[in-house]
Short mmCIF file of C-alpha atoms in Angstrom, two decimals:
data_model
loop_
_atom_site.label_atom_id
_atom_site.label_comp_id
_atom_site.label_asym_id
_atom_site.label_seq_id
_atom_site.Cartn_x
_atom_site.Cartn_y
_atom_site.Cartn_z
CA MET A 1 4.26 8.31 -15.19
CA VAL A 2 7.76 8.03 -13.76
CA LYS A 3 10.59 9.89 -15.48
CA VAL A 4 14.29 9.37 -14.81
CA GLU A 5 16.40 11.99 -16.57
CA ASN A 6 20.21 12.19 -16.88
CA LEU A 7 20.71 10.39 -13.58
CA SER A 8 24.27 9.96 -12.29
CA PHE A 9 25.55 8.84 -8.89
CA ASP A 10 29.01 8.59 -7.32
CA TYR A 11 29.49 6.94 -3.91
CA THR A 12 33.07 8.17 -3.56
CA GLY A 13 32.68 11.83 -4.53
CA LYS A 14 35.71 11.41 -6.79
CA GLY A 15 33.98 11.21 -10.13
CA GLN A 16 33.76 7.41 -10.10
CA TYR A 17 30.16 7.11 -11.21
CA VAL A 18 28.40 3.79 -10.67
CA VAL A 19 25.45 5.21 -12.62
CA SER A 20 26.12 7.63 -15.46
CA ASP A 21 23.58 9.71 -17.41
CA ILE A 22 20.67 7.25 -17.12
CA SER A 23 17.35 8.26 -18.68
CA PHE A 24 14.07 6.34 -19.11
CA GLN A 25 10.40 6.60 -18.29
CA ILE A 26 7.70 4.15 -17.20
CA GLY A 27 4.01 4.63 -17.90
CA GLU A 28 0.95 3.39 -16.06
CA GLY A 29 0.25 -0.27 -16.68
CA GLU A 30 3.79 -0.90 -17.93
CA ILE A 31 6.36 -3.44 -16.76
CA PHE A 32 9.83 -2.03 -17.31
CA GLY A 33 12.68 -4.52 -17.00
CA PHE A 34 16.07 -3.27 -15.79
CA LEU A 35 18.56 -5.96 -16.74
CA GLY A 36 22.22 -6.13 -15.87
CA PRO A 37 24.90 -8.15 -14.06
CA SER A 38 25.78 -7.67 -10.40
CA GLY A 39 27.46 -4.31 -9.90
CA ALA A 40 25.89 -2.74 -12.99
CA GLY A 41 24.05 -0.12 -10.90
CA LYS A 42 20.53 -1.59 -10.77
CA SER A 43 20.14 -1.33 -6.99
CA THR A 44 21.57 2.20 -6.96
CA VAL A 45 18.95 3.35 -9.47
CA GLN A 46 16.17 1.69 -7.47
CA ASN A 47 17.39 3.28 -4.24
CA LEU A 48 17.44 6.70 -5.91
CA MET A 49 13.94 6.15 -7.30
CA THR A 50 12.55 5.25 -3.87
CA GLY A 51 14.31 8.10 -2.06
CA LEU A 52 16.72 5.89 -0.12
CA LEU A 53 19.60 7.72 -1.78
CA LYS A 54 19.72 11.47 -2.40
CA ILE A 55 20.01 12.53 -6.02
CA GLN A 56 23.36 14.04 -6.99
CA LYS A 57 22.85 14.66 -10.71
CA GLY A 58 19.72 14.46 -12.85
CA GLN A 59 16.15 14.19 -11.69
CA ILE A 60 13.38 11.68 -10.97
CA THR A 61 9.75 12.75 -11.14
CA TYR A 62 6.47 11.05 -10.34
CA ASP A 63 3.68 12.61 -12.39
CA GLY A 64 5.80 15.74 -12.68
CA LEU A 65 6.70 16.00 -8.97
CA SER A 66 10.35 15.53 -8.00
CA VAL A 67 11.11 12.57 -5.73
CA ASP A 68 12.86 15.04 -3.39
CA ARG A 69 9.55 16.82 -2.79
CA LEU A 70 7.35 13.80 -2.19
CA GLY A 71 5.81 13.57 1.27
CA LYS A 72 5.03 10.59 3.47
CA SER A 73 1.76 9.99 1.64
CA PHE A 74 3.77 8.99 -1.42
CA PHE A 75 4.95 5.82 0.30
CA ASN A 76 1.35 4.69 0.69
CA GLN A 77 1.53 4.18 -3.07
CA VAL A 78 4.83 2.27 -3.12
CA GLY A 79 5.48 -1.46 -2.84
CA VAL A 80 8.97 -2.99 -2.80
CA SER A 81 9.95 -6.65 -3.03
CA PHE A 82 13.63 -7.20 -2.25
CA GLU A 83 15.72 -10.10 -3.54
CA GLN A 84 17.04 -10.77 -0.03
CA PRO A 85 13.94 -11.28 2.16
CA ASN A 86 13.97 -8.78 5.04
CA ILE A 87 11.35 -10.24 7.36
CA TYR A 88 10.89 -10.69 11.10
CA PRO A 89 11.87 -14.35 11.62
CA ASN A 90 10.26 -14.70 15.05
CA LEU A 91 6.89 -13.55 13.76
CA SER A 92 4.60 -15.75 11.73
CA GLY A 93 3.94 -14.97 8.09
CA GLU A 94 0.55 -13.59 9.03
CA GLU A 95 2.02 -11.44 11.81
CA ASN A 96 4.65 -10.06 9.45
CA LEU A 97 1.99 -8.95 7.00
CA ARG A 98 -0.26 -7.55 9.75
CA TYR A 99 2.61 -5.44 11.06
CA PHE A 100 3.49 -4.00 7.65
CA ALA A 101 -0.15 -3.45 6.73
CA GLY A 102 -0.43 -1.32 9.86
CA LEU A 103 2.24 1.05 8.55
CA PHE A 104 -0.03 2.31 5.77
CA SER A 105 -2.81 4.86 6.09
CA VAL A 106 -4.68 3.45 3.06
CA PRO A 107 -6.89 0.34 2.77
CA THR A 108 -4.89 -2.88 2.47
CA ILE A 109 -5.67 -6.30 1.06
CA PRO A 110 -7.13 -8.71 3.66
CA LEU A 111 -4.37 -10.95 5.01
CA GLU A 112 -6.13 -14.20 4.20
CA GLU A 113 -6.64 -13.09 0.60
CA ILE A 114 -3.03 -12.10 -0.07
CA LEU A 115 -1.68 -15.20 1.70
CA GLU A 116 -3.91 -17.34 -0.52
CA LYS A 117 -2.67 -15.55 -3.64
CA VAL A 118 0.98 -16.35 -2.89
CA GLY A 119 0.31 -19.88 -1.66
CA LEU A 120 1.08 -19.30 2.03
CA ARG A 121 -2.36 -19.67 3.57
CA ASP A 122 -1.58 -23.06 5.11
CA SER A 123 1.69 -21.72 6.56
CA ALA A 124 0.30 -18.38 7.72
CA ARG A 125 0.83 -19.10 11.45
CA LYS A 126 4.21 -20.71 11.06
CA LYS A 127 7.26 -18.68 12.10
CA ALA A 128 8.73 -16.90 9.09
CA GLY A 129 12.20 -17.94 10.25
CA ASP A 130 11.20 -21.55 9.58
CA TYR A 131 10.09 -20.79 6.03
CA SER A 132 12.06 -22.10 3.07
CA LYS A 133 13.84 -19.59 0.83
CA GLY A 134 10.98 -19.73 -1.66
CA MET A 135 8.37 -19.20 1.05
CA ARG A 136 10.25 -16.18 2.40
CA GLN A 137 10.44 -14.78 -1.11
CA ARG A 138 6.67 -15.17 -1.51
CA LEU A 139 6.07 -13.48 1.83
CA VAL A 140 8.14 -10.46 0.78
CA PHE A 141 6.24 -10.34 -2.50
CA ALA A 142 2.91 -10.45 -0.64
CA ARG A 143 4.11 -7.59 1.56
CA ALA A 144 4.91 -5.53 -1.54
CA LEU A 145 1.34 -5.93 -2.80
CA ILE A 146 -0.57 -5.51 0.44
CA ASN A 147 -1.19 -1.75 0.06
CA LYS A 148 -2.26 -2.07 -3.60
CA PRO A 149 0.69 0.08 -4.70
CA HIS A 150 0.63 2.30 -7.74
CA TYR A 151 4.44 2.11 -7.97
CA LEU A 152 5.81 -1.40 -7.63
CA PHE A 153 9.54 -2.18 -7.38
CA LEU A 154 10.43 -5.84 -7.82
CA ASP A 155 13.95 -7.21 -7.39
CA GLU A 156 14.28 -10.82 -8.63
CA PRO A 157 10.68 -11.68 -7.63
CA THR A 158 10.90 -15.32 -8.80
CA SER A 159 14.31 -16.10 -7.29
CA GLY A 160 14.32 -19.45 -5.49
CA LEU A 161 10.84 -20.43 -6.66
CA ASP A 162 9.81 -23.66 -8.36
CA PRO A 163 8.36 -23.36 -11.89
CA THR A 164 4.72 -23.66 -10.79
CA THR A 165 5.02 -21.01 -8.07
CA SER A 166 7.08 -18.80 -10.36
CA ALA A 167 4.27 -18.91 -12.92
CA LYS A 168 1.77 -17.86 -10.23
CA ILE A 169 3.95 -14.90 -9.24
CA CYS A 170 4.17 -13.88 -12.90
CA ASP A 171 0.37 -13.98 -13.10
CA LEU A 172 0.15 -11.72 -10.04
CA ILE A 173 2.60 -9.26 -11.60
CA ILE A 174 0.46 -9.18 -14.74
CA GLU A 175 -2.58 -8.48 -12.52
CA GLN A 176 -0.80 -5.42 -11.12
CA LYS A 177 -0.07 -4.25 -14.66
CA LYS A 178 -3.73 -4.65 -15.64
CA ARG A 179 -4.89 -2.48 -12.74
CA GLY A 180 -2.53 0.26 -13.94
CA ALA A 181 0.50 -0.09 -11.67
CA VAL A 182 3.88 1.30 -12.73
CA ILE A 183 6.25 -1.66 -12.38
CA PHE A 184 10.05 -1.48 -12.21
CA LEU A 185 11.55 -4.97 -12.42
CA THR A 186 15.23 -5.76 -11.88
CA THR A 187 16.33 -9.27 -12.76
CA HIS A 188 19.03 -11.53 -14.17
CA ASN A 189 16.31 -13.84 -15.49
CA MET A 190 16.08 -13.11 -19.20
CA GLU A 191 13.28 -15.63 -19.67
CA LEU A 192 11.18 -13.82 -17.07
CA ALA A 193 11.91 -10.43 -18.66
CA ASP A 194 11.04 -11.70 -22.12
CA LYS A 195 7.80 -13.18 -20.83
CA ILE A 196 6.30 -10.26 -18.91
CA CYS A 197 8.17 -7.01 -19.66
CA ASP A 198 6.75 -4.42 -22.04
CA ARG A 199 10.18 -2.82 -22.42
CA VAL A 200 13.65 -3.64 -21.13
CA ALA A 201 16.88 -1.72 -20.66
CA PHE A 202 20.30 -3.36 -20.69
CA LEU A 203 22.45 -1.81 -17.96
CA GLU A 204 26.20 -2.43 -18.00
CA GLY A 205 28.97 -0.41 -16.42
CA GLY A 206 26.48 2.12 -15.07
CA LYS A 207 25.13 2.98 -18.52
CA ILE A 208 22.10 1.91 -20.53
CA ARG A 209 23.47 0.10 -23.59
CA ALA A 210 20.13 -0.68 -25.27
CA MET A 211 16.45 -0.11 -24.51
CA ASP A 212 13.32 -1.25 -26.35
CA THR A 213 10.66 -3.95 -26.33
CA PRO A 214 12.02 -7.51 -26.24
CA TYR A 215 10.54 -8.08 -29.70
CA ASN A 216 12.20 -5.02 -31.23
CA LEU A 217 15.56 -5.87 -29.66
CA LYS A 218 15.38 -9.33 -31.20
CA LEU A 219 14.59 -7.86 -34.59
CA GLN A 220 17.40 -5.32 -34.34
CA TYR A 221 20.18 -7.48 -32.91
CA GLY A 222 19.10 -11.10 -33.24
CA ALA A 223 19.13 -13.61 -36.07
CA ARG A 224 16.37 -16.09 -36.86
CA THR A 225 17.75 -19.53 -37.61
CA VAL A 226 16.54 -22.88 -38.87
CA SER A 227 18.12 -26.10 -37.65
CA ILE A 228 17.66 -28.90 -40.19
CA THR A 229 18.65 -32.54 -39.86
CA TYR A 230 18.38 -34.29 -43.23
CA ARG A 231 19.54 -37.32 -45.20
CA GLU A 232 21.50 -36.92 -48.42
CA ASN A 233 23.28 -39.70 -50.33
CA GLY A 234 22.74 -42.07 -47.44
CA LYS A 235 24.30 -39.72 -44.88
CA GLU A 236 22.54 -37.87 -42.07
CA LEU A 237 23.61 -34.23 -42.01
CA LYS A 238 22.74 -31.18 -39.94
CA ALA A 239 22.74 -27.51 -40.87
CA ILE A 240 21.94 -24.33 -38.93
CA LEU A 241 21.01 -21.61 -41.38
CA ASP A 242 19.98 -17.97 -41.19
CA LEU A 243 16.28 -17.76 -42.06
CA ASP A 244 16.63 -14.31 -43.59
CA LYS A 245 19.96 -14.66 -45.41
CA GLU A 246 20.03 -18.30 -46.48
CA ARG A 247 16.48 -18.99 -47.64
CA GLU A 248 17.59 -20.40 -51.00
CA GLN A 249 19.78 -23.00 -49.33
CA ILE A 250 16.98 -23.89 -46.90
CA ALA A 251 14.53 -24.30 -49.79
CA ASN A 252 17.01 -26.47 -51.68
CA ILE A 253 17.47 -28.85 -48.72
CA VAL A 254 13.73 -29.10 -48.08
CA SER A 255 13.00 -29.74 -51.77
CA ASN A 256 15.73 -32.27 -52.51
CA CYS A 257 16.51 -34.10 -49.26
CA GLU A 258 14.73 -36.29 -46.75
CA ILE A 259 14.03 -34.10 -43.71
CA VAL A 260 14.55 -35.78 -40.33
CA THR A 261 13.93 -32.75 -38.08
CA LEU A 262 13.36 -29.06 -38.70
CA HIS A 263 13.27 -26.42 -35.98
CA SER A 264 13.19 -22.63 -36.15
CA SER A 265 14.54 -20.40 -33.38
CA GLU A 266 15.33 -16.78 -32.63
CA ALA A 267 17.94 -15.07 -30.52
CA THR A 268 17.19 -14.89 -26.80
CA LEU A 269 17.52 -11.74 -24.73
CA GLU A 270 20.62 -13.35 -23.21
CA ASP A 271 22.14 -13.68 -26.68
CA ILE A 272 21.33 -10.05 -27.43
CA PHE A 273 22.70 -8.81 -24.11
CA ILE A 274 26.02 -10.53 -24.88
CA LYS A 275 26.05 -9.05 -28.39
CA VAL A 276 25.30 -5.52 -27.15
CA THR A 277 27.54 -5.44 -24.05
CA GLY A 278 30.18 -8.07 -24.79
CA ARG A 279 29.55 -9.89 -21.52
CA ARG A 280 27.20 -12.44 -20.02
CA LEU A 281 24.36 -11.57 -17.69
CA THR A 282 25.32 -13.60 -14.62
CA ALA A 283 23.97 -13.42 -11.08
#
């Protein structure tokens, strides 16, 4: 269990907080999505959680132990996948992973196995500097998993990936969830968050504006609609109606008109983010 309580951080020391009174917790086997535009404070929170920044206000605990008191052994349990791949370009993909695997004092996943999982087995001996953006992203993701981390921090893990590879990465993230990992996911990709996150928090202006499961957020803030194309008196018409508030009108059209198309839809997380924060979630 990871707990973040009343966390605030100010880079300037002048009371200009980029993160203000943030609180949340993440349980074992949970994927927690941290969603917000650039500059919202996502990276600051992640850096505080991993000890890269020193806490100014609030506290972060791992199973009751403050992050400030965690020793080197703690990092044997941590995996981090950065959005901007920080790899050694003159080493091959395999050599990159071998080097990082050697930094841990716990058993690691065999290189051939993890390279196969991320689709880099055939490019294992190719220089990482010659990899495409998507290949570099997969290599960084593989590096994050190599020590079988209990705490996994993922920053835009599917950025730059084609749909098929992105789906494979999602499957691997779900695998980590099933084995009990605590997963902190930062992303602009609302579709990804909706697909794999157990809970999400909307971060804007350094504050959490809403936090719940994607389903509950849709129920609370979203509207279910029905789009109907129909023919009436020789004319083709279209209506978009609220499924909860305009059922009588929907029933009347269905009963008395020729239906051409009928589609139901619900609000997306992007729609809800805009409604809650008043701004779009853009990269």
